[in-house]
DNA sequence: TTTTGGAATATGGTATACCAACATCCCTTG
DNA sequence: CAAGGGATGTTGGTATACCATATTCCAAAA
C-alpha cells in the first residue's frame, strides 16, 4: 500500500528525523492518513528514499504525542480523534492557560506589558481590516509573550504542542460571528489583571478566555 | 569515563529500550548521574552489553521528558533540577489534579465512590499503624481511581509522569508532622464533592489538596 | 616560543544487515 | 474435501557498519 510521500530533499540542513516527523504529523493532522491505518517503517522509508532509522525515531515521537498508537505485534496505527479527544485537549489547554497566566502575573515586566498592549491594539486593527491570517499570527505572539513571562518551560512547551493540534482548526473558531470582538475584550481583561500582578484574577480571566475560545471552536466544528 | 552500569539481563521479556530507559531514568532521579554529565551512547551500550540502538531510543524518551537536554554537536547532558523546576512540576500537578477531579466529578460511578471510601479508611488505618509504605501505595490507588473515572487519557498519563518525578521524594512530604491527618480530612472532602457530582467543588478541594501536599514537600525538602 | 595546519579521535546521524515472532497460504494427508 | 502443518513472507527489534562533523593535540614552520 502506498502513502504517496515524495522523496525527501536532502538540502535540509536539519535532521532527517525531524523532517519525517513533520511530514507524518501533517499527514495525520490533515487526515491524509486515515485513523486505523498502519504505518510500516520499511514502506515509508522507501517512499521517502531514506533508511528506516529516522523513520523509527519520528514514529517514536508520534507515539509520545499520541498521534499514533503502538499495537504489539502490529506496529503503529494512526489514532482516531474522537470528539472526546478534542474536548480533552481543549480542557487541558484551558487549565494550563489559566495556570501560566497566573504565574505570569507575578513575574511580568513593564516592558512585556507594553508589548501586550501594542499587540492587542494591532490584533483589533487587523480584525477590522478582515485580515484573519495576520490577526491569528499576532494572537499567537500575544500569548507567546505571556508564556515567556511565566518562565515555566514545561508548561510553555506543552501549551505549544497543544496549540499546534488546535491550530489546524483555529481559523474555524475565529470565523464565528462576534468572536473577534469578544477576543479583544478578553485580551484587555487579561492585560489588566497582569498589570495589577493579580494572579488569581489573571487565572480567572485567562480561563474564561480559553473556555470561550474552546466553546466557539466546538460550536463551529461540530455544528452538524 | 565509566557509568558503572551492570550488563542487562536478557531474560526480560519486555523491550530492551524500556529497560534502558528505566535504568537511565532511575540513575538520574537517584542522582547517580550528575547534572551536566554527558550521556555517550557508545559507552552506555558497551557497559550494558547491548547495541547503541535501544540506548538511542531510551535517550530519546528522556529528552522528551526533559530529564536530559540535547546539546547540538555534543549529544545529551543530564538536566539540572533547580528549585524552580520542582516548583513548576508541583504547580502543573496541582493544576491538572484539580482538572481531572472536576472531570471525574461528572462521570464517577457509585462503585468507584465506594472504592474510594474504602481506600480512604484503609489509608487512615495504615497511617495510625505507622506503615508509611503501605499507606503511600494505597494513596496512589486512591488517586488512580479518580484518574480513571475521569476517562481523560492524556491528563491521566501526564499526571502519572509527574507523579513518578515527585514519588522519588514523596515520603519526605509524608514525614511532615501532622500531614497524614490533614490528608485524611482532604480525602474525605474530595469524596464528598465527587459524591455530589459537584465539579467546581471537586476542583477546589483537589486543588487545595495538591497545594497542601506541594507545600508540605517544599517545606521538608528545602528546610535548609 | 607561538601559531597554524592537519591528522587522529570522538561522537552522533544514518544506512544496512540480521533475527525472532507472527501471519498467511499452499500442500500434504487423513 | 477438510484439517493440520510447514514453508514463506512480513514486520518490528536489535546489532553493526559507515559517514560527516567537530574537537583535540601534536608537529612543523615562522
Coordinates of C-alpha atoms (C1' of nucleotides) in Angstrom, one line a residue:
Chain A
X1 CA 0.0 0.0 0.0
X2 CA 1.3 3.4 -0.9
X3 CA 1.4 6.5 1.3
X4 CA 2.2 8.8 -1.7
X5 CA 5.1 10.6 0.1
X6 CA 7.6 12.3 -2.1
X7 CA 11.3 11.6 -1.6
X8 CA 12.8 13.9 1.0
X9 CA 15.0 16.7 -0.2
X10 CA 18.4 16.4 1.4
X11 CA 19.2 20.1 1.2
X12 CA 17.5 20.4 4.5
X13 CA 20.2 21.1 7.0
X14 CA 18.1 19.9 9.9
X15 CA 18.0 16.3 10.9
X16 CA 16.1 13.9 8.6
X17 CA 14.1 12.6 11.5
X18 CA 12.6 16.0 12.2
X19 CA 11.6 16.3 8.6
X20 CA 10.0 12.9 8.7
X21 CA 8.3 13.7 11.9
X22 CA 6.8 16.9 10.4
X23 CA 5.7 15.0 7.3
X24 CA 3.9 12.3 9.2
X25 CA 2.4 14.7 11.7
X26 CA 1.0 16.9 9.0
X27 CA -0.3 13.9 7.1
X28 CA -2.1 12.8 10.1
X29 CA -3.5 16.2 11.1
X30 CA -4.5 16.8 7.6
X31 CA -6.3 13.5 7.5
X32 CA -4.2 12.2 4.6
X33 CA -3.5 9.2 6.8
X34 CA -6.7 7.7 8.0
X35 CA -7.3 6.6 11.6
X36 CA -6.5 2.9 11.9
X37 CA -4.1 2.9 9.1
X38 CA -0.8 1.1 9.8
X39 CA 2.5 2.9 9.5
X40 CA 5.0 0.5 8.1
X41 CA 8.6 1.6 8.7
X42 CA 10.0 0.0 5.6
X43 CA 7.4 1.3 3.2
X44 CA 7.7 4.9 4.5
X45 CA 11.4 4.8 4.4
X46 CA 11.4 3.5 0.9
X47 CA 8.9 6.1 -0.4
X48 CA 10.9 8.9 1.2
X49 CA 14.1 7.5 -0.1
X50 CA 15.8 7.1 3.3
X51 CA 16.6 4.4 5.7
X52 CA 14.3 3.0 8.5
X53 CA 16.3 4.7 11.3
X54 CA 15.0 8.2 11.1
X55 CA 11.5 6.9 10.3
X56 CA 11.6 4.9 13.5
X57 CA 12.6 7.9 15.5
X58 CA 9.9 10.1 14.0
X59 CA 7.3 7.4 14.7
X60 CA 8.5 7.3 18.3
X61 CA 7.8 10.9 18.7
X62 CA 4.4 10.5 17.3
X63 CA 3.7 7.7 19.8
X64 CA 4.7 10.1 22.6
X65 CA 2.3 12.7 21.3
X66 CA -0.4 10.1 21.0
X67 CA -1.0 10.8 17.3
X68 CA -0.3 7.1 16.6
X69 CA -0.7 4.1 18.9
X70 CA 1.6 1.3 19.3
X71 CA -0.1 -2.1 18.8
X72 CA 2.0 -5.0 19.9
X73 CA 3.0 -7.3 17.1
X74 CA 1.3 -4.9 14.6
X75 CA 3.5 -1.8 14.7
X76 CA 1.8 1.6 15.0
X77 CA -1.5 2.7 13.7
X78 CA -2.9 6.2 13.3
X79 CA -5.0 7.2 16.2
X80 CA -8.5 8.3 15.7
X81 CA -9.6 11.7 17.0
X82 CA -13.0 11.5 18.5
X83 CA -14.9 14.5 19.8
X84 CA -13.9 13.3 23.3
X85 CA -10.3 13.7 22.4
X86 CA -10.8 17.2 21.1
X87 CA -12.6 18.1 24.2
X88 CA -9.9 16.7 26.4
X89 CA -7.2 18.7 24.6
X90 CA -9.3 21.9 24.9
X91 CA -9.8 21.5 28.6
X92 CA -6.1 20.7 29.2
X93 CA -5.3 23.9 27.3
X94 CA -7.8 25.8 29.3
X95 CA -6.3 24.6 32.5
X96 CA -2.7 25.3 31.6
X97 CA -3.5 28.6 30.0
X98 CA -5.1 29.7 33.3
X99 CA -2.1 28.4 35.2
X100 CA 0.6 30.1 33.1
X101 CA -1.3 33.3 33.2
X102 CA -1.5 33.3 36.9
X103 CA 2.2 32.6 37.1
X104 CA 3.0 35.3 34.6
X105 CA 1.0 37.8 36.6
X106 CA 3.6 37.5 39.4
X107 CA 6.6 37.9 37.1
X108 CA 5.7 40.0 34.1
X109 CA 7.8 43.1 33.4
X110 CA 6.5 46.6 32.3
X111 CA 8.3 46.1 29.0
X112 CA 6.3 43.0 28.3
X113 CA 3.0 44.7 29.4
X114 CA 3.7 47.4 26.9
X115 CA 4.2 44.9 24.2
X116 CA 1.0 43.1 25.0
X117 CA -1.0 46.4 24.8
X118 CA 0.5 47.2 21.5
X119 CA -0.3 43.7 20.2
X120 CA -3.8 43.8 21.5
X121 CA -4.4 47.0 19.5
X122 CA -2.8 45.6 16.4
X123 CA -5.0 42.5 16.7
X124 CA -8.1 44.5 16.9
X125 CA -7.0 46.6 13.9
X126 CA -6.3 43.6 11.8
X127 CA -9.7 42.2 12.8
X128 CA -11.4 45.2 11.4
X129 CA -9.5 45.0 8.2
X130 CA -10.7 41.4 7.9
X131 CA -7.1 40.2 7.8
X132 CA -7.7 36.8 9.5
X133 CA -4.3 35.3 8.9
X134 CA -2.4 38.3 10.2
X135 CA -4.5 38.7 13.3
X136 CA -4.1 35.0 14.1
X137 CA -0.3 35.4 13.8
X138 CA -0.4 38.4 16.2
X139 CA -2.7 36.5 18.5
X140 CA -0.1 33.7 18.8
X141 CA 2.5 36.4 19.6
X142 CA 0.3 37.8 22.2
X143 CA 0.1 34.5 24.0
X144 CA 3.8 33.8 23.5
X145 CA 4.7 36.9 25.4
X146 CA 2.6 35.7 28.3
X147 CA 4.1 32.2 28.1
X148 CA 7.6 33.6 28.2
X149 CA 6.9 35.9 31.1
X150 CA 5.9 32.9 33.2
X151 CA 9.3 31.4 32.8
X152 CA 7.8 27.9 33.1
X153 CA 9.4 25.9 30.3
X154 CA 7.4 22.7 30.8
X155 CA 4.0 24.4 30.7
X156 CA 5.3 26.5 27.9
X157 CA 6.3 23.7 25.6
X158 CA 3.3 21.6 26.5
X159 CA 1.0 24.5 25.6
X160 CA 2.8 24.9 22.3
X161 CA 2.2 21.3 21.5
X162 CA -1.5 21.6 22.3
X163 CA -1.6 24.8 20.3
X164 CA -0.3 23.0 17.2
X165 CA -3.0 20.5 17.4
X166 CA -5.7 23.1 17.7
X167 CA -4.1 25.4 15.2
X168 CA -5.1 23.2 12.4
X169 CA -8.7 24.2 13.0
X170 CA -8.4 27.6 14.7
X171 CA -9.4 29.7 11.8
X172 CA -12.7 28.0 12.2
X173 CA -13.1 29.3 15.7
X174 CA -12.3 32.8 14.6
X175 CA -15.0 32.7 11.9
X176 CA -17.7 32.5 14.5
X177 CA -19.7 35.8 14.2
X178 CA -18.9 38.2 17.0
X179 CA -16.0 36.2 18.4
X180 CA -13.3 38.6 17.3
X181 CA -14.9 41.4 19.3
X182 CA -15.1 39.2 22.3
X183 CA -11.5 38.3 21.9
X184 CA -10.5 41.9 22.1
X185 CA -12.4 42.5 25.3
X186 CA -10.9 39.4 26.8
X187 CA -7.4 40.4 25.9
X188 CA -7.9 43.7 27.6
X189 CA -9.1 41.9 30.7
X190 CA -6.0 39.7 30.7
X191 CA -3.7 42.7 30.3
X192 CA -5.4 44.5 33.2
X193 CA -5.1 41.5 35.5
X194 CA -1.4 41.1 34.6
X195 CA -0.8 44.8 35.1
X196 CA -2.1 44.6 38.6
X197 CA 0.0 41.5 39.2
X198 CA -3.1 39.9 40.4
X199 CA -2.5 36.1 40.0
X200 CA -6.0 34.9 40.8
X201 CA -7.7 37.4 38.6
X202 CA -5.3 36.6 35.8
X203 CA -6.1 32.9 36.3
X204 CA -9.8 33.6 36.1
X205 CA -9.8 35.8 33.0
X206 CA -7.4 33.5 31.2
X207 CA -9.6 30.6 32.0
X208 CA -12.7 32.4 30.7
X209 CA -10.8 33.4 27.6
X210 CA -9.7 29.8 26.8
X211 CA -13.1 28.5 27.7
X212 CA -14.9 30.9 25.3
X213 CA -12.4 30.1 22.6
X214 CA -13.0 26.3 23.1
X215 CA -16.7 26.8 23.0
X216 CA -16.5 28.8 19.9
X217 CA -14.4 26.1 18.3
X218 CA -16.7 23.3 19.3
X219 CA -19.8 25.1 18.1
X220 CA -18.2 25.8 14.7
X221 CA -16.6 22.4 14.3
X222 CA -19.4 20.2 15.4
X223 CA -22.4 22.2 14.3
X224 CA -23.7 19.2 12.4
Chain B
X1 CA 34.5 7.7 31.9
X2 CA 32.5 4.9 33.5
X3 CA 28.9 4.9 34.4
X4 CA 29.1 1.7 36.5
X5 CA 26.1 0.1 34.8
X6 CA 25.8 -3.7 35.0
X7 CA 25.2 -5.7 31.9
X8 CA 21.4 -6.0 31.2
X9 CA 19.8 -9.3 31.9
X10 CA 18.2 -10.6 28.7
X11 CA 15.6 -12.8 30.4
X12 CA 13.4 -9.7 30.5
X13 CA 10.7 -10.3 28.0
X14 CA 10.0 -6.6 27.6
X15 CA 11.9 -4.5 25.2
X16 CA 15.4 -3.6 25.9
X17 CA 14.9 0.0 25.3
X18 CA 12.4 0.1 28.1
X19 CA 14.8 -1.5 30.5
X20 CA 17.5 1.0 29.4
X21 CA 15.1 3.9 29.8
X22 CA 14.2 2.8 33.4
X23 CA 17.9 2.3 34.2
X24 CA 18.9 5.8 33.0
X25 CA 15.8 7.4 34.5
X26 CA 16.4 6.0 37.9
X27 CA 20.1 6.8 37.7
X28 CA 19.2 10.4 37.0
X29 CA 16.5 10.7 39.6
X30 CA 18.7 9.0 42.2
X31 CA 21.4 11.5 41.4
X32 CA 23.8 8.7 40.3
X33 CA 24.3 10.7 37.2
X34 CA 25.2 14.3 37.9
X35 CA 23.6 17.3 36.2
X36 CA 25.8 18.4 33.2
X37 CA 27.2 14.9 32.8
X38 CA 27.2 13.8 29.2
X39 CA 25.5 10.6 28.1
X40 CA 27.6 8.9 25.5
X41 CA 25.6 6.3 23.5
X42 CA 28.5 4.0 22.8
X43 CA 29.8 3.9 26.3
X44 CA 26.4 3.2 27.8
X45 CA 25.7 0.5 25.2
X46 CA 29.1 -1.1 25.9
X47 CA 28.6 -1.1 29.7
X48 CA 25.1 -2.6 29.4
X49 CA 26.4 -5.2 26.9
X50 CA 23.9 -4.1 24.1
X51 CA 24.0 -2.1 20.9
X52 CA 23.5 1.6 20.5
X53 CA 20.0 1.4 19.0
X54 CA 18.0 0.7 22.2
X55 CA 20.2 3.2 24.1
X56 CA 19.4 5.9 21.5
X57 CA 15.7 5.2 21.8
X58 CA 15.8 5.3 25.6
X59 CA 17.7 8.6 25.5
X60 CA 15.1 10.0 23.1
X61 CA 12.4 9.4 25.6
X62 CA 14.5 11.1 28.3
X63 CA 14.8 14.1 26.1
X64 CA 11.0 14.2 25.7
X65 CA 10.7 14.1 29.5
X66 CA 13.3 16.8 29.9
X67 CA 15.4 14.7 32.2
X68 CA 18.2 15.2 29.7
X69 CA 18.9 18.0 27.3
X70 CA 20.1 17.7 23.8
X71 CA 23.0 19.9 23.0
X72 CA 23.8 20.2 19.3
X73 CA 27.1 18.5 18.4
X74 CA 27.5 17.4 22.0
X75 CA 24.9 14.8 22.5
X76 CA 22.8 14.8 25.6
X77 CA 23.6 16.0 29.1
X78 CA 21.8 15.4 32.3
X79 CA 19.5 18.3 33.2
X80 CA 19.9 20.0 36.4
X81 CA 16.9 20.2 38.7
X82 CA 16.7 23.6 40.3
X83 CA 14.1 24.5 42.9
X84 CA 12.3 26.4 40.2
X85 CA 11.9 23.2 38.3
X86 CA 10.5 21.4 41.2
X87 CA 8.1 24.2 41.9
X88 CA 7.0 24.1 38.2
X89 CA 6.3 20.4 38.3
X90 CA 4.3 20.8 41.5
X91 CA 2.1 23.6 40.2
X92 CA 1.5 21.7 37.0
X93 CA 0.4 18.7 39.0
X94 CA -1.8 20.9 41.2
X95 CA -3.5 22.3 38.1
X96 CA -4.1 19.0 36.4
X97 CA -5.1 17.3 39.6
X98 CA -7.8 19.9 40.0
X99 CA -8.8 19.5 36.4
X100 CA -9.1 15.7 36.5
X101 CA -11.0 15.8 39.7
X102 CA -13.5 18.2 38.3
X103 CA -14.0 16.0 35.2
X104 CA -14.2 12.9 37.4
X105 CA -17.0 14.5 39.4
X106 CA -19.2 14.5 36.4
X107 CA -18.5 10.9 35.5
X108 CA -17.8 8.9 38.6
X109 CA -19.9 5.8 39.3
X110 CA -21.3 4.7 42.7
X111 CA -19.0 1.6 42.5
X112 CA -15.9 3.8 42.3
X113 CA -17.1 6.1 45.1
X114 CA -17.5 3.0 47.3
X115 CA -14.0 2.0 46.5
X116 CA -12.7 5.5 47.3
X117 CA -14.4 5.4 50.7
X118 CA -12.9 2.1 51.5
X119 CA -9.5 3.2 50.4
X120 CA -9.6 6.4 52.5
X121 CA -10.4 4.4 55.5
X122 CA -7.6 1.9 54.9
X123 CA -5.2 4.8 54.3
X124 CA -6.1 6.3 57.6
X125 CA -5.7 2.9 59.3
X126 CA -2.3 2.4 57.9
X127 CA -1.2 5.9 58.9
X128 CA -2.1 5.1 62.5
X129 CA -0.1 1.9 62.3
X130 CA 2.8 3.9 61.1
X131 CA 3.0 1.9 58.0
X132 CA 4.2 4.6 55.6
X133 CA 5.0 2.4 52.6
X134 CA 1.6 0.7 52.6
X135 CA -0.3 4.0 53.1
X136 CA 1.6 5.5 50.2
X137 CA 0.7 2.6 48.0
X138 CA -3.0 3.0 48.9
X139 CA -2.8 6.7 48.4
X140 CA -1.6 6.1 44.9
X141 CA -4.5 3.7 44.3
X142 CA -6.9 6.3 45.7
X143 CA -5.8 8.9 43.1
X144 CA -5.7 6.3 40.4
X145 CA -9.4 5.5 40.9
X146 CA -10.2 9.2 40.4
X147 CA -7.9 9.4 37.3
X148 CA -9.6 6.5 35.7
X149 CA -13.1 7.9 36.5
X150 CA -12.3 11.0 34.5
X151 CA -11.7 9.0 31.3
X152 CA -9.1 11.5 30.1
X153 CA -6.1 9.5 28.9
X154 CA -3.9 12.5 28.2
X155 CA -4.3 14.1 31.6
X156 CA -4.1 10.7 33.2
X157 CA -0.8 9.7 31.6
X158 CA 0.7 13.2 32.1
X159 CA -0.1 13.1 35.8
X160 CA 1.4 9.7 36.1
X161 CA 4.7 11.0 34.6
X162 CA 4.7 14.0 37.0
X163 CA 3.8 11.6 39.9
X164 CA 6.9 9.5 39.1
X165 CA 9.1 12.5 39.4
X166 CA 7.6 13.5 42.7
X167 CA 7.4 10.0 44.0
X168 CA 11.2 9.9 44.5
X169 CA 10.8 12.4 47.3
X170 CA 7.2 11.9 48.4
X171 CA 8.0 10.0 51.6
X172 CA 9.6 13.3 52.7
X173 CA 6.3 15.1 52.4
X174 CA 4.6 12.5 54.4
X175 CA 7.1 12.8 57.2
X176 CA 5.9 16.3 58.0
X177 CA 4.2 16.2 61.4
X178 CA 0.5 16.4 61.2
X179 CA 0.3 16.0 57.4
X180 CA -1.2 12.5 57.4
X181 CA -4.1 13.7 59.5
X182 CA -4.7 16.6 57.1
X183 CA -4.5 14.2 54.1
X184 CA -7.4 12.1 55.6
X185 CA -9.6 15.2 56.0
X186 CA -8.8 16.3 52.5
X187 CA -9.6 12.9 51.1
X188 CA -12.9 13.0 52.8
X189 CA -13.6 16.4 51.2
X190 CA -12.7 15.1 47.8
X191 CA -15.0 12.1 48.2
X192 CA -17.9 14.3 49.3
X193 CA -17.5 16.7 46.3
X194 CA -17.3 13.7 43.9
X195 CA -20.4 12.1 45.5
X196 CA -22.4 15.3 44.9
X197 CA -21.1 15.3 41.3
X198 CA -20.1 18.9 42.0
X199 CA -17.4 19.7 39.5
X200 CA -16.4 23.1 40.8
X201 CA -16.2 22.0 44.4
X202 CA -14.2 18.9 43.4
X203 CA -11.8 21.2 41.5
X204 CA -11.5 23.4 44.5
X205 CA -10.8 20.7 47.1
X206 CA -8.5 18.8 44.8
X207 CA -6.5 22.0 44.2
X208 CA -6.3 22.6 47.9
X209 CA -5.2 19.0 48.5
X210 CA -2.4 19.2 45.9
X211 CA -1.3 22.6 47.1
X212 CA -1.0 21.5 50.7
X213 CA 0.9 18.4 49.5
X214 CA 3.2 20.6 47.5
X215 CA 3.7 22.9 50.4
X216 CA 4.5 20.1 52.7
X217 CA 7.0 18.7 50.3
X218 CA 8.8 22.0 49.7
X219 CA 9.0 22.7 53.4
X220 CA 10.6 19.4 54.1
X221 CA 12.8 19.3 51.1
X222 CA 14.1 22.8 51.4
X223 CA 14.2 23.5 55.1
X224 CA 17.8 24.4 54.8
Chain C
dT1 C1' 58.0 30.5 21.6
dT2 C1' 53.9 30.9 19.2
dT3 C1' 50.9 29.8 15.7
dT4 C1' 48.8 27.0 12.3
dG5 C1' 47.6 23.1 9.7
dG6 C1' 46.3 18.6 9.6
dA7 C1' 45.9 14.0 11.3
dA8 C1' 43.8 11.2 14.8
dT9 C1' 39.9 10.7 17.6
dA10 C1' 35.3 11.1 19.4
dT11 C1' 30.6 11.2 18.7
dG12 C1' 26.1 11.4 16.8
dG13 C1' 23.4 10.6 12.5
dT14 C1' 22.2 7.4 9.0
dA15 C1' 22.1 3.1 6.5
dT16 C1' 22.1 -1.7 6.3
dA17 C1' 22.1 -6.5 8.0
dC18 C1' 20.3 -10.0 10.8
dC19 C1' 16.9 -12.2 13.7
dA20 C1' 12.7 -13.7 16.1
dA21 C1' 7.8 -13.7 16.2
dC22 C1' 3.8 -13.9 13.9
dA23 C1' 0.7 -14.3 9.9
dT24 C1' -0.6 -16.3 5.6
dC25 C1' -1.1 -19.6 2.3
dC26 C1' -0.4 -23.8 0.0
dC27 C1' 0.4 -28.6 0.2
dT28 C1' 0.0 -32.8 2.2
dT29 C1' -2.6 -36.3 4.4
dG30 C1' -6.4 -38.4 6.5
Chain D
dC1 C1' -13.0 -32.3 0.9
dA2 C1' -11.3 -30.7 5.3
dA3 C1' -7.8 -30.1 8.7
dG4 C1' -3.2 -29.8 10.1
dG5 C1' 1.5 -28.4 9.4
dG6 C1' 5.2 -26.5 7.4
dA7 C1' 7.3 -23.1 4.1
dT8 C1' 7.4 -18.4 3.1
dG9 C1' 6.8 -13.6 3.8
dT10 C1' 6.0 -9.5 6.6
dT11 C1' 7.4 -6.6 10.2
dG12 C1' 9.4 -4.7 14.2
dG13 C1' 13.6 -5.2 17.4
dT14 C1' 18.4 -5.2 17.6
dA15 C1' 23.1 -5.1 16.1
dT16 C1' 26.7 -3.4 13.3
dA17 C1' 28.8 -0.7 9.7
dC18 C1' 29.7 3.6 7.6
dC19 C1' 29.8 8.7 7.3
dA20 C1' 30.2 13.7 8.5
dT21 C1' 31.5 16.9 11.6
dA22 C1' 33.8 18.8 15.4
dT23 C1' 37.4 18.7 18.7
dT24 C1' 41.9 17.8 20.3
dC25 C1' 46.6 17.6 20.0
dC26 C1' 51.0 17.4 18.1
dA27 C1' 54.4 18.8 15.0
dA28 C1' 56.4 21.9 11.9
dA29 C1' 57.3 26.4 10.4
dA30 C1' 57.8 31.4 11.2

